[in-house]
Amino acid sequence: QSALTQPASVSGSPGQSITISCTGTSSDVGSYNLVSWYQQHPGKAPKLMIYEGSKRPSGVSNRFSGSKSGNTASLTISGLQAEDEADYYCCSYAGSSTRVFGGGTKLTVL
Amino acid sequence: EVQLVESGGGLVKPGGSLRLSCAASGFTFSSYSMNWVRQAPGKGLEWVSSISSSSSYIYYADSVKGRFTISRDNAKNSLYLQMNSLRAEDTAVYYCARGGISGSYDYWGQGTLVTVSS
């Protein structure tokens, strides 16, 4: 159960788009379309932003989108806003009913 | 409104035990799988354990297998985590999370801090 690999930090200016990658293996990200993404503001609980790789829960802005290619999933945030500044975590099904998270990415809005 | 409220955290010595609780409201608790996810101070999220709606299926991360026990009481709308043989590396905020579509975690509690230290 090794953690998925995410960049430690990304940054962008308001209005720009950024992409956060999440690299796993053929045993997790590559084998299942079951990646979810979570946003966490400091001192707060995580919030579900994307499930099943690309689907948005009700109430999540359509500025957030997800995709996958091979063993790498990606979260793209378009039209960056100040309130998007947070930590982002990916999570994948890893077989045998287990889950594995990424190490997290700190998004800074410049 | 879905609410998940954890309790039971605190300071415990290495080798000690602690029982966490999660009180659920605002949804039909008995229809959902439930999960525990933890976050060590300044670190990322780590899946700990999952339990199906009727307790028929239970899963643990290798890091806690044999030491932690997840359970639920659907009559009381409550989820539990019994933690034994605690280690310093178990120090974390423990979140209760509802199982959503395809195993995502669609609602989270505010977390309860467990500190394992002598």
PDB file of N, CA, C and O in Angstrom, chain A residues 16-94:
ATOM      1  N   GLN A  16      -6.110  31.745 -13.965  1.00  0.00           N
ATOM      2  CA  GLN A  16      -5.360  30.726 -14.702  1.00  0.00           C
ATOM      3  C   GLN A  16      -5.898  29.335 -14.406  1.00  0.00           C
ATOM      4  O   GLN A  16      -6.762  29.148 -13.543  1.00  0.00           O
ATOM      5  N   SER A  17      -5.352  28.342 -15.115  1.00  0.00           N
ATOM      6  CA  SER A  17      -5.680  26.942 -14.868  1.00  0.00           C
ATOM      7  C   SER A  17      -4.443  26.233 -14.350  1.00  0.00           C
ATOM      8  O   SER A  17      -3.320  26.547 -14.766  1.00  0.00           O
ATOM      9  N   ILE A  18      -4.649  25.274 -13.458  1.00  0.00           N
ATOM     10  CA  ILE A  18      -3.546  24.446 -12.972  1.00  0.00           C
ATOM     11  C   ILE A  18      -3.987  22.982 -13.018  1.00  0.00           C
ATOM     12  O   ILE A  18      -5.192  22.676 -12.985  1.00  0.00           O
ATOM     13  N   THR A  19      -3.007  22.111 -13.069  1.00  0.00           N
ATOM     14  CA  THR A  19      -3.275  20.674 -13.057  1.00  0.00           C
ATOM     15  C   THR A  19      -2.402  20.008 -12.020  1.00  0.00           C
ATOM     16  O   THR A  19      -1.202  20.287 -11.942  1.00  0.00           O
ATOM     17  N   ILE A  20      -3.023  19.158 -11.214  1.00  0.00           N
ATOM     18  CA  ILE A  20      -2.305  18.388 -10.199  1.00  0.00           C
ATOM     19  C   ILE A  20      -2.314  16.927 -10.636  1.00  0.00           C
ATOM     20  O   ILE A  20      -3.389  16.360 -10.900  1.00  0.00           O
ATOM     21  N   SER A  21      -1.146  16.332 -10.698  1.00  0.00           N
ATOM     22  CA  SER A  21      -1.051  14.935 -11.116  1.00  0.00           C
ATOM     23  C   SER A  21      -1.031  14.005  -9.913  1.00  0.00           C
ATOM     24  O   SER A  21      -0.688  14.412  -8.796  1.00  0.00           O
ATOM     25  N   CYS A  22      -1.386  12.774 -10.161  1.00  0.00           N
ATOM     26  CA  CYS A  22      -1.461  11.749  -9.120  1.00  0.00           C
ATOM     27  C   CYS A  22      -1.040  10.429  -9.777  1.00  0.00           C
ATOM     28  O   CYS A  22      -1.811   9.832 -10.527  1.00  0.00           O
ATOM     29  N   THR A  23       0.175  10.005  -9.502  1.00  0.00           N
ATOM     30  CA  THR A  23       0.716   8.840 -10.184  1.00  0.00           C
ATOM     31  C   THR A  23       0.717   7.621  -9.274  1.00  0.00           C
ATOM     32  O   THR A  23       1.246   7.667  -8.166  1.00  0.00           O
ATOM     33  N   GLY A  24       0.137   6.560  -9.779  1.00  0.00           N
ATOM     34  CA  GLY A  24       0.091   5.307  -9.046  1.00  0.00           C
ATOM     35  C   GLY A  24       0.751   4.206  -9.851  1.00  0.00           C
ATOM     36  O   GLY A  24       1.749   4.434 -10.537  1.00  0.00           O
ATOM     37  N   THR A  25       0.163   3.023  -9.772  1.00  0.00           N
ATOM     38  CA  THR A  25       0.695   1.866 -10.486  1.00  0.00           C
ATOM     39  C   THR A  25      -0.429   1.138 -11.211  1.00  0.00           C
ATOM     40  O   THR A  25      -1.598   1.517 -11.111  1.00  0.00           O
ATOM     41  N   SER A  26      -0.077   0.063 -11.866  1.00  0.00           N
ATOM     42  CA  SER A  26      -1.077  -0.751 -12.552  1.00  0.00           C
ATOM     43  C   SER A  26      -1.944  -1.517 -11.560  1.00  0.00           C
ATOM     44  O   SER A  26      -2.925  -2.153 -11.946  1.00  0.00           O
ATOM     45  N   SER A  27      -1.585  -1.466 -10.279  1.00  0.00           N
ATOM     46  CA  SER A  27      -2.370  -2.152  -9.247  1.00  0.00           C
ATOM     47  C   SER A  27      -3.426  -1.247  -8.621  1.00  0.00           C
ATOM     48  O   SER A  27      -4.299  -1.724  -7.888  1.00  0.00           O
ATOM     49  N   ASP A  28      -3.342   0.034  -8.885  1.00  0.00           N
ATOM     50  CA  ASP A  28      -4.337   0.938  -8.314  1.00  0.00           C
ATOM     51  C   ASP A  28      -4.900   1.872  -9.383  1.00  0.00           C
ATOM     52  O   ASP A  28      -5.853   1.532 -10.057  1.00  0.00           O
ATOM     53  N   VAL A  29      -4.307   3.036  -9.576  1.00  0.00           N
ATOM     54  CA  VAL A  29      -4.850   4.008 -10.527  1.00  0.00           C
ATOM     55  C   VAL A  29      -5.036   3.406 -11.919  1.00  0.00           C
ATOM     56  O   VAL A  29      -6.067   3.617 -12.579  1.00  0.00           O
ATOM     57  N   GLY A  30      -4.064   2.637 -12.357  1.00  0.00           N
ATOM     58  CA  GLY A  30      -4.103   2.100 -13.714  1.00  0.00           C
ATOM     59  C   GLY A  30      -5.145   1.031 -13.952  1.00  0.00           C
ATOM     60  O   GLY A  30      -5.547   0.794 -15.096  1.00  0.00           O
ATOM     61  N   SER A  31      -5.586   0.375 -12.885  1.00  0.00           N
ATOM     62  CA  SER A  31      -6.504  -0.751 -13.040  1.00  0.00           C
ATOM     63  C   SER A  31      -7.968  -0.404 -12.821  1.00  0.00           C
ATOM     64  O   SER A  31      -8.849  -1.177 -13.199  1.00  0.00           O
ATOM     65  N   TYR A  32      -8.230   0.713 -12.186  1.00  0.00           N
ATOM     66  CA  TYR A  32      -9.611   1.046 -11.827  1.00  0.00           C
ATOM     67  C   TYR A  32      -9.917   2.511 -12.122  1.00  0.00           C
ATOM     68  O   TYR A  32      -9.053   3.372 -11.967  1.00  0.00           O
ATOM     69  N   ASN A  33     -11.148   2.762 -12.521  1.00  0.00           N
ATOM     70  CA  ASN A  33     -11.562   4.150 -12.713  1.00  0.00           C
ATOM     71  C   ASN A  33     -12.241   4.622 -11.430  1.00  0.00           C
ATOM     72  O   ASN A  33     -13.390   5.061 -11.418  1.00  0.00           O
ATOM     73  N   LEU A  34     -11.482   4.525 -10.337  1.00  0.00           N
ATOM     74  CA  LEU A  34     -12.037   4.791  -9.005  1.00  0.00           C
ATOM     75  C   LEU A  34     -11.143   5.757  -8.243  1.00  0.00           C
ATOM     76  O   LEU A  34     -10.852   5.556  -7.062  1.00  0.00           O
ATOM     77  N   VAL A  35     -10.741   6.820  -8.914  1.00  0.00           N
ATOM     78  CA  VAL A  35      -9.951   7.853  -8.260  1.00  0.00           C
ATOM     79  C   VAL A  35     -10.871   8.973  -7.779  1.00  0.00           C
ATOM     80  O   VAL A  35     -11.778   9.406  -8.502  1.00  0.00           O
ATOM     81  N   SER A  36     -10.660   9.403  -6.575  1.00  0.00           N
ATOM     82  CA  SER A  36     -11.392  10.546  -6.032  1.00  0.00           C
ATOM     83  C   SER A  36     -10.393  11.614  -5.605  1.00  0.00           C
ATOM     84  O   SER A  36      -9.221  11.316  -5.359  1.00  0.00           O
ATOM     85  N   TRP A  37     -10.876  12.833  -5.549  1.00  0.00           N
ATOM     86  CA  TRP A  37     -10.035  13.972  -5.170  1.00  0.00           C
ATOM     87  C   TRP A  37     -10.712  14.742  -4.034  1.00  0.00           C
ATOM     88  O   TRP A  37     -11.939  14.921  -4.030  1.00  0.00           O
ATOM     89  N   TYR A  38      -9.876  15.227  -3.114  1.00  0.00           N
ATOM     90  CA  TYR A  38     -10.363  15.925  -1.932  1.00  0.00           C
ATOM     91  C   TYR A  38      -9.628  17.252  -1.761  1.00  0.00           C
ATOM     92  O   TYR A  38      -8.419  17.331  -1.985  1.00  0.00           O
ATOM     93  N   GLN A  39     -10.387  18.250  -1.344  1.00  0.00           N
ATOM     94  CA  GLN A  39      -9.842  19.561  -1.035  1.00  0.00           C
ATOM     95  C   GLN A  39      -9.848  19.724   0.482  1.00  0.00           C
ATOM     96  O   GLN A  39     -10.852  19.400   1.127  1.00  0.00           O
ATOM     97  N   GLN A  40      -8.755  20.210   1.037  1.00  0.00           N
ATOM     98  CA  GLN A  40      -8.695  20.425   2.476  1.00  0.00           C
ATOM     99  C   GLN A  40      -8.102  21.795   2.795  1.00  0.00           C
ATOM    100  O   GLN A  40      -6.930  22.034   2.495  1.00  0.00           O
ATOM    101  N   HIS A  41      -8.910  22.654   3.388  1.00  0.00           N
ATOM    102  CA  HIS A  41      -8.412  23.932   3.870  1.00  0.00           C
ATOM    103  C   HIS A  41      -7.792  23.734   5.247  1.00  0.00           C
ATOM    104  O   HIS A  41      -8.162  22.798   5.972  1.00  0.00           O
ATOM    105  N   PRO A  42      -6.852  24.602   5.638  1.00  0.00           N
ATOM    106  CA  PRO A  42      -6.163  24.439   6.924  1.00  0.00           C
ATOM    107  C   PRO A  42      -7.120  24.307   8.103  1.00  0.00           C
ATOM    108  O   PRO A  42      -8.040  25.113   8.263  1.00  0.00           O
ATOM    109  N   GLY A  43      -6.896  23.273   8.898  1.00  0.00           N
ATOM    110  CA  GLY A  43      -7.705  23.061  10.089  1.00  0.00           C
ATOM    111  C   GLY A  43      -9.108  22.543   9.832  1.00  0.00           C
ATOM    112  O   GLY A  43      -9.902  22.432  10.768  1.00  0.00           O
ATOM    113  N   LYS A  44      -9.401  22.211   8.583  1.00  0.00           N
ATOM    114  CA  LYS A  44     -10.745  21.740   8.227  1.00  0.00           C
ATOM    115  C   LYS A  44     -10.720  20.296   7.764  1.00  0.00           C
ATOM    116  O   LYS A  44      -9.668  19.738   7.458  1.00  0.00           O
ATOM    117  N   ALA A  45     -11.907  19.704   7.702  1.00  0.00           N
ATOM    118  CA  ALA A  45     -12.022  18.345   7.188  1.00  0.00           C
ATOM    119  C   ALA A  45     -11.924  18.360   5.663  1.00  0.00           C
ATOM    120  O   ALA A  45     -12.263  19.362   5.018  1.00  0.00           O
ATOM    121  N   PRO A  46     -11.481  17.289   5.074  1.00  0.00           N
ATOM    122  CA  PRO A  46     -11.450  17.186   3.602  1.00  0.00           C
ATOM    123  C   PRO A  46     -12.860  17.251   3.022  1.00  0.00           C
ATOM    124  O   PRO A  46     -13.834  16.923   3.690  1.00  0.00           O
ATOM    125  N   LYS A  47     -12.924  17.676   1.765  1.00  0.00           N
ATOM    126  CA  LYS A  47     -14.186  17.774   1.033  1.00  0.00           C
ATOM    127  C   LYS A  47     -14.035  17.054  -0.300  1.00  0.00           C
ATOM    128  O   LYS A  47     -13.049  17.265  -1.013  1.00  0.00           O
ATOM    129  N   LEU A  48     -15.001  16.208  -0.628  1.00  0.00           N
ATOM    130  CA  LEU A  48     -14.974  15.481  -1.898  1.00  0.00           C
ATOM    131  C   LEU A  48     -15.205  16.433  -3.064  1.00  0.00           C
ATOM    132  O   LEU A  48     -16.204  17.153  -3.097  1.00  0.00           O
ATOM    133  N   MET A  49     -14.301  16.396  -4.037  1.00  0.00           N
ATOM    134  CA  MET A  49     -14.401  17.268  -5.211  1.00  0.00           C
ATOM    135  C   MET A  49     -14.666  16.491  -6.506  1.00  0.00           C
ATOM    136  O   MET A  49     -15.358  16.983  -7.400  1.00  0.00           O
ATOM    137  N   ILE A  50     -14.108  15.296  -6.603  1.00  0.00           N
ATOM    138  CA  ILE A  50     -14.244  14.457  -7.800  1.00  0.00           C
ATOM    139  C   ILE A  50     -14.330  13.010  -7.360  1.00  0.00           C
ATOM    140  O   ILE A  50     -13.609  12.588  -6.452  1.00  0.00           O
ATOM    141  N   TYR A  51     -15.209  12.224  -7.991  1.00  0.00           N
ATOM    142  CA  TYR A  51     -15.247  10.786  -7.751  1.00  0.00           C
ATOM    143  C   TYR A  51     -15.298  10.064  -9.089  1.00  0.00           C
ATOM    144  O   TYR A  51     -15.614  10.661 -10.116  1.00  0.00           O
ATOM    145  N   GLU A  52     -14.983   8.786  -9.066  1.00  0.00           N
ATOM    146  CA  GLU A  52     -14.916   7.982 -10.293  1.00  0.00           C
ATOM    147  C   GLU A  52     -14.087   8.685 -11.367  1.00  0.00           C
ATOM    148  O   GLU A  52     -14.419   8.651 -12.553  1.00  0.00           O
ATOM    149  N   GLY A  53     -13.036   9.313 -10.951  1.00  0.00           N
ATOM    150  CA  GLY A  53     -12.083   9.917 -11.862  1.00  0.00           C
ATOM    151  C   GLY A  53     -12.452  11.270 -12.431  1.00  0.00           C
ATOM    152  O   GLY A  53     -11.593  12.148 -12.579  1.00  0.00           O
ATOM    153  N   SER A  54     -13.733  11.450 -12.774  1.00  0.00           N
ATOM    154  CA  SER A  54     -14.094  12.676 -13.482  1.00  0.00           C
ATOM    155  C   SER A  54     -15.462  13.239 -13.131  1.00  0.00           C
ATOM    156  O   SER A  54     -15.894  14.216 -13.738  1.00  0.00           O
ATOM    157  N   LYS A  55     -16.146  12.637 -12.187  1.00  0.00           N
ATOM    158  CA  LYS A  55     -17.498  13.085 -11.870  1.00  0.00           C
ATOM    159  C   LYS A  55     -17.493  14.034 -10.669  1.00  0.00           C
ATOM    160  O   LYS A  55     -16.771  13.810  -9.704  1.00  0.00           O
ATOM    161  N   ARG A  56     -18.327  15.062 -10.763  1.00  0.00           N
ATOM    162  CA  ARG A  56     -18.422  16.053  -9.687  1.00  0.00           C
ATOM    163  C   ARG A  56     -19.660  15.831  -8.846  1.00  0.00           C
ATOM    164  O   ARG A  56     -20.764  15.691  -9.384  1.00  0.00           O
ATOM    165  N   PRO A  57     -19.489  15.848  -7.514  1.00  0.00           N
ATOM    166  CA  PRO A  57     -20.681  15.791  -6.651  1.00  0.00           C
ATOM    167  C   PRO A  57     -21.501  17.068  -6.828  1.00  0.00           C
ATOM    168  O   PRO A  57     -20.983  18.098  -7.252  1.00  0.00           O
ATOM    169  N   SER A  58     -22.761  16.971  -6.476  1.00  0.00           N
ATOM    170  CA  SER A  58     -23.622  18.147  -6.527  1.00  0.00           C
ATOM    171  C   SER A  58     -23.029  19.266  -5.664  1.00  0.00           C
ATOM    172  O   SER A  58     -22.574  19.020  -4.542  1.00  0.00           O
ATOM    173  N   GLY A  59     -23.010  20.467  -6.210  1.00  0.00           N
ATOM    174  CA  GLY A  59     -22.514  21.611  -5.454  1.00  0.00           C
ATOM    175  C   GLY A  59     -21.060  21.961  -5.698  1.00  0.00           C
ATOM    176  O   GLY A  59     -20.604  23.042  -5.315  1.00  0.00           O
ATOM    177  N   VAL A  60     -20.324  21.062  -6.334  1.00  0.00           N
ATOM    178  CA  VAL A  60     -18.915  21.360  -6.648  1.00  0.00           C
ATOM    179  C   VAL A  60     -18.849  22.111  -7.975  1.00  0.00           C
ATOM    180  O   VAL A  60     -19.468  21.707  -8.965  1.00  0.00           O
ATOM    181  N   SER A  61     -18.091  23.177  -7.993  1.00  0.00           N
ATOM    182  CA  SER A  61     -17.986  24.022  -9.178  1.00  0.00           C
ATOM    183  C   SER A  61     -17.486  23.247 -10.393  1.00  0.00           C
ATOM    184  O   SER A  61     -16.622  22.365 -10.278  1.00  0.00           O
ATOM    185  N   ASN A  62     -18.014  23.600 -11.567  1.00  0.00           N
ATOM    186  CA  ASN A  62     -17.554  22.941 -12.796  1.00  0.00           C
ATOM    187  C   ASN A  62     -16.172  23.435 -13.222  1.00  0.00           C
ATOM    188  O   ASN A  62     -15.657  23.052 -14.273  1.00  0.00           O
ATOM    189  N   ARG A  63     -15.560  24.295 -12.411  1.00  0.00           N
ATOM    190  CA  ARG A  63     -14.165  24.677 -12.664  1.00  0.00           C
ATOM    191  C   ARG A  63     -13.213  23.528 -12.304  1.00  0.00           C
ATOM    192  O   ARG A  63     -12.046  23.547 -12.695  1.00  0.00           O
ATOM    193  N   PHE A  64     -13.741  22.556 -11.567  1.00  0.00           N
ATOM    194  CA  PHE A  64     -12.942  21.402 -11.166  1.00  0.00           C
ATOM    195  C   PHE A  64     -13.260  20.227 -12.101  1.00  0.00           C
ATOM    196  O   PHE A  64     -14.427  19.883 -12.302  1.00  0.00           O
ATOM    197  N   SER A  65     -12.217  19.630 -12.659  1.00  0.00           N
ATOM    198  CA  SER A  65     -12.422  18.488 -13.541  1.00  0.00           C
ATOM    199  C   SER A  65     -11.322  17.460 -13.308  1.00  0.00           C
ATOM    200  O   SER A  65     -10.214  17.793 -12.873  1.00  0.00           O
ATOM    201  N   GLY A  66     -11.654  16.205 -13.601  1.00  0.00           N
ATOM    202  CA  GLY A  66     -10.697  15.130 -13.406  1.00  0.00           C
ATOM    203  C   GLY A  66     -10.543  14.283 -14.653  1.00  0.00           C
ATOM    204  O   GLY A  66     -11.466  14.203 -15.475  1.00  0.00           O
ATOM    205  N   SER A  67      -9.393  13.645 -14.764  1.00  0.00           N
ATOM    206  CA  SER A  67      -9.126  12.774 -15.902  1.00  0.00           C
ATOM    207  C   SER A  67      -8.097  11.728 -15.506  1.00  0.00           C
ATOM    208  O   SER A  67      -7.542  11.774 -14.401  1.00  0.00           O
ATOM    209  N   LYS A  68      -7.867  10.784 -16.410  1.00  0.00           N
ATOM    210  CA  LYS A  68      -6.881   9.738 -16.139  1.00  0.00           C
ATOM    211  C   LYS A  68      -6.250   9.280 -17.439  1.00  0.00           C
ATOM    212  O   LYS A  68      -6.916   9.173 -18.474  1.00  0.00           O
ATOM    213  N   SER A  69      -4.964   8.999 -17.381  1.00  0.00           N
ATOM    214  CA  SER A  69      -4.251   8.410 -18.508  1.00  0.00           C
ATOM    215  C   SER A  69      -3.260   7.407 -17.950  1.00  0.00           C
ATOM    216  O   SER A  69      -2.341   7.786 -17.216  1.00  0.00           O
ATOM    217  N   GLY A  70      -3.471   6.147 -18.253  1.00  0.00           N
ATOM    218  CA  GLY A  70      -2.581   5.116 -17.740  1.00  0.00           C
ATOM    219  C   GLY A  70      -2.603   5.053 -16.221  1.00  0.00           C
ATOM    220  O   GLY A  70      -3.671   4.946 -15.615  1.00  0.00           O
ATOM    221  N   ASN A  71      -1.438   5.164 -15.620  1.00  0.00           N
ATOM    222  CA  ASN A  71      -1.333   5.083 -14.164  1.00  0.00           C
ATOM    223  C   ASN A  71      -1.394   6.454 -13.484  1.00  0.00           C
ATOM    224  O   ASN A  71      -1.139   6.561 -12.276  1.00  0.00           O
ATOM    225  N   THR A  72      -1.726   7.497 -14.253  1.00  0.00           N
ATOM    226  CA  THR A  72      -1.749   8.848 -13.703  1.00  0.00           C
ATOM    227  C   THR A  72      -3.118   9.489 -13.841  1.00  0.00           C
ATOM    228  O   THR A  72      -3.678   9.559 -14.929  1.00  0.00           O
ATOM    229  N   ALA A  73      -3.630   9.943 -12.700  1.00  0.00           N
ATOM    230  CA  ALA A  73      -4.866  10.716 -12.675  1.00  0.00           C
ATOM    231  C   ALA A  73      -4.510  12.187 -12.515  1.00  0.00           C
ATOM    232  O   ALA A  73      -3.427  12.519 -12.013  1.00  0.00           O
ATOM    233  N   SER A  74      -5.405  13.049 -12.949  1.00  0.00           N
ATOM    234  CA  SER A  74      -5.136  14.478 -12.873  1.00  0.00           C
ATOM    235  C   SER A  74      -6.373  15.244 -12.437  1.00  0.00           C
ATOM    236  O   SER A  74      -7.498  14.881 -12.793  1.00  0.00           O
ATOM    237  N   LEU A  75      -6.136  16.298 -11.680  1.00  0.00           N
ATOM    238  CA  LEU A  75      -7.187  17.237 -11.288  1.00  0.00           C
ATOM    239  C   LEU A  75      -6.832  18.586 -11.895  1.00  0.00           C
ATOM    240  O   LEU A  75      -5.716  19.079 -11.697  1.00  0.00           O
ATOM    241  N   THR A  76      -7.767  19.157 -12.652  1.00  0.00           N
ATOM    242  CA  THR A  76      -7.554  20.465 -13.243  1.00  0.00           C
ATOM    243  C   THR A  76      -8.527  21.452 -12.635  1.00  0.00           C
ATOM    244  O   THR A  76      -9.727  21.158 -12.506  1.00  0.00           O
ATOM    245  N   ILE A  77      -8.007  22.597 -12.244  1.00  0.00           N
ATOM    246  CA  ILE A  77      -8.839  23.682 -11.734  1.00  0.00           C
ATOM    247  C   ILE A  77      -8.678  24.847 -12.699  1.00  0.00           C
ATOM    248  O   ILE A  77      -7.559  25.334 -12.910  1.00  0.00           O
ATOM    249  N   SER A  78      -9.773  25.255 -13.312  1.00  0.00           N
ATOM    250  CA  SER A  78      -9.725  26.371 -14.252  1.00  0.00           C
ATOM    251  C   SER A  78     -10.270  27.628 -13.593  1.00  0.00           C
ATOM    252  O   SER A  78     -10.982  27.559 -12.581  1.00  0.00           O
ATOM    253  N   GLY A  79      -9.938  28.772 -14.143  1.00  0.00           N
ATOM    254  CA  GLY A  79     -10.411  30.035 -13.574  1.00  0.00           C
ATOM    255  C   GLY A  79     -10.077  30.150 -12.100  1.00  0.00           C
ATOM    256  O   GLY A  79     -10.933  30.430 -11.281  1.00  0.00           O
ATOM    257  N   LEU A  80      -8.809  29.932 -11.775  1.00  0.00           N
ATOM    258  CA  LEU A  80      -8.354  29.865 -10.387  1.00  0.00           C
ATOM    259  C   LEU A  80      -8.869  31.048  -9.561  1.00  0.00           C
ATOM    260  O   LEU A  80      -8.844  32.207 -10.002  1.00  0.00           O
ATOM    261  N   GLN A  81      -9.348  30.729  -8.358  1.00  0.00           N
ATOM    262  CA  GLN A  81      -9.834  31.756  -7.441  1.00  0.00           C
ATOM    263  C   GLN A  81      -9.104  31.647  -6.107  1.00  0.00           C
ATOM    264  O   GLN A  81      -8.579  30.590  -5.759  1.00  0.00           O
ATOM    265  N   ALA A  82      -9.108  32.727  -5.376  1.00  0.00           N
ATOM    266  CA  ALA A  82      -8.378  32.766  -4.094  1.00  0.00           C
ATOM    267  C   ALA A  82      -8.825  31.652  -3.159  1.00  0.00           C
ATOM    268  O   ALA A  82      -8.008  31.046  -2.453  1.00  0.00           O
ATOM    269  N   GLU A  83     -10.125  31.337  -3.168  1.00  0.00           N
ATOM    270  CA  GLU A  83     -10.637  30.319  -2.242  1.00  0.00           C
ATOM    271  C   GLU A  83     -10.241  28.907  -2.631  1.00  0.00           C
ATOM    272  O   GLU A  83     -10.473  27.959  -1.869  1.00  0.00           O
ATOM    273  N   ASP A  84      -9.621  28.751  -3.803  1.00  0.00           N
ATOM    274  CA  ASP A  84      -9.145  27.427  -4.205  1.00  0.00           C
ATOM    275  C   ASP A  84      -7.840  27.071  -3.500  1.00  0.00           C
ATOM    276  O   ASP A  84      -7.408  25.916  -3.532  1.00  0.00           O
ATOM    277  N   GLU A  85      -7.210  28.051  -2.866  1.00  0.00           N
ATOM    278  CA  GLU A  85      -5.948  27.781  -2.167  1.00  0.00           C
ATOM    279  C   GLU A  85      -6.207  26.804  -1.021  1.00  0.00           C
ATOM    280  O   GLU A  85      -6.970  27.087  -0.095  1.00  0.00           O
ATOM    281  N   ALA A  86      -5.594  25.639  -1.096  1.00  0.00           N
ATOM    282  CA  ALA A  86      -5.849  24.547  -0.158  1.00  0.00           C
ATOM    283  C   ALA A  86      -4.901  23.397  -0.479  1.00  0.00           C
ATOM    284  O   ALA A  86      -4.123  23.472  -1.422  1.00  0.00           O
ATOM    285  N   ASP A  87      -4.989  22.351   0.315  1.00  0.00           N
ATOM    286  CA  ASP A  87      -4.299  21.100   0.004  1.00  0.00           C
ATOM    287  C   ASP A  87      -5.252  20.195  -0.751  1.00  0.00           C
ATOM    288  O   ASP A  87      -6.453  20.156  -0.448  1.00  0.00           O
ATOM    289  N   TYR A  88      -4.719  19.459  -1.717  1.00  0.00           N
ATOM    290  CA  TYR A  88      -5.529  18.545  -2.521  1.00  0.00           C
ATOM    291  C   TYR A  88      -4.941  17.142  -2.453  1.00  0.00           C
ATOM    292  O   TYR A  88      -3.727  16.963  -2.584  1.00  0.00           O
ATOM    293  N   TYR A  89      -5.827  16.171  -2.258  1.00  0.00           N
ATOM    294  CA  TYR A  89      -5.403  14.780  -2.147  1.00  0.00           C
ATOM    295  C   TYR A  89      -6.159  13.915  -3.150  1.00  0.00           C
ATOM    296  O   TYR A  89      -7.372  14.039  -3.291  1.00  0.00           O
ATOM    297  N   CYS A  90      -5.428  13.023  -3.800  1.00  0.00           N
ATOM    298  CA  CYS A  90      -6.086  12.020  -4.621  1.00  0.00           C
ATOM    299  C   CYS A  90      -6.174  10.732  -3.799  1.00  0.00           C
ATOM    300  O   CYS A  90      -5.460  10.555  -2.815  1.00  0.00           O
ATOM    301  N   CYS A  91      -7.081   9.874  -4.213  1.00  0.00           N
ATOM    302  CA  CYS A  91      -7.285   8.597  -3.533  1.00  0.00           C
ATOM    303  C   CYS A  91      -7.731   7.584  -4.567  1.00  0.00           C
ATOM    304  O   CYS A  91      -8.578   7.883  -5.411  1.00  0.00           O
ATOM    305  N   SER A  92      -7.185   6.394  -4.516  1.00  0.00           N
ATOM    306  CA  SER A  92      -7.550   5.362  -5.484  1.00  0.00           C
ATOM    307  C   SER A  92      -7.885   4.046  -4.797  1.00  0.00           C
ATOM    308  O   SER A  92      -7.320   3.708  -3.749  1.00  0.00           O
ATOM    309  N   TYR A  93      -8.802   3.320  -5.391  1.00  0.00           N
ATOM    310  CA  TYR A  93      -9.025   1.929  -4.993  1.00  0.00           C
ATOM    311  C   TYR A  93      -7.745   1.163  -5.332  1.00  0.00           C
ATOM    312  O   TYR A  93      -7.131   1.401  -6.377  1.00  0.00           O
ATOM    313  N   ALA A  94      -7.333   0.276  -4.422  1.00  0.00           N
ATOM    314  CA  ALA A  94      -6.068  -0.435  -4.615  1.00  0.00           C
ATOM    315  C   ALA A  94      -6.251  -1.944  -4.538  1.00  0.00           C
ATOM    316  O   ALA A  94      -5.294  -2.668  -4.285  1.00  0.00           O
TER     317      ALA A  94
END
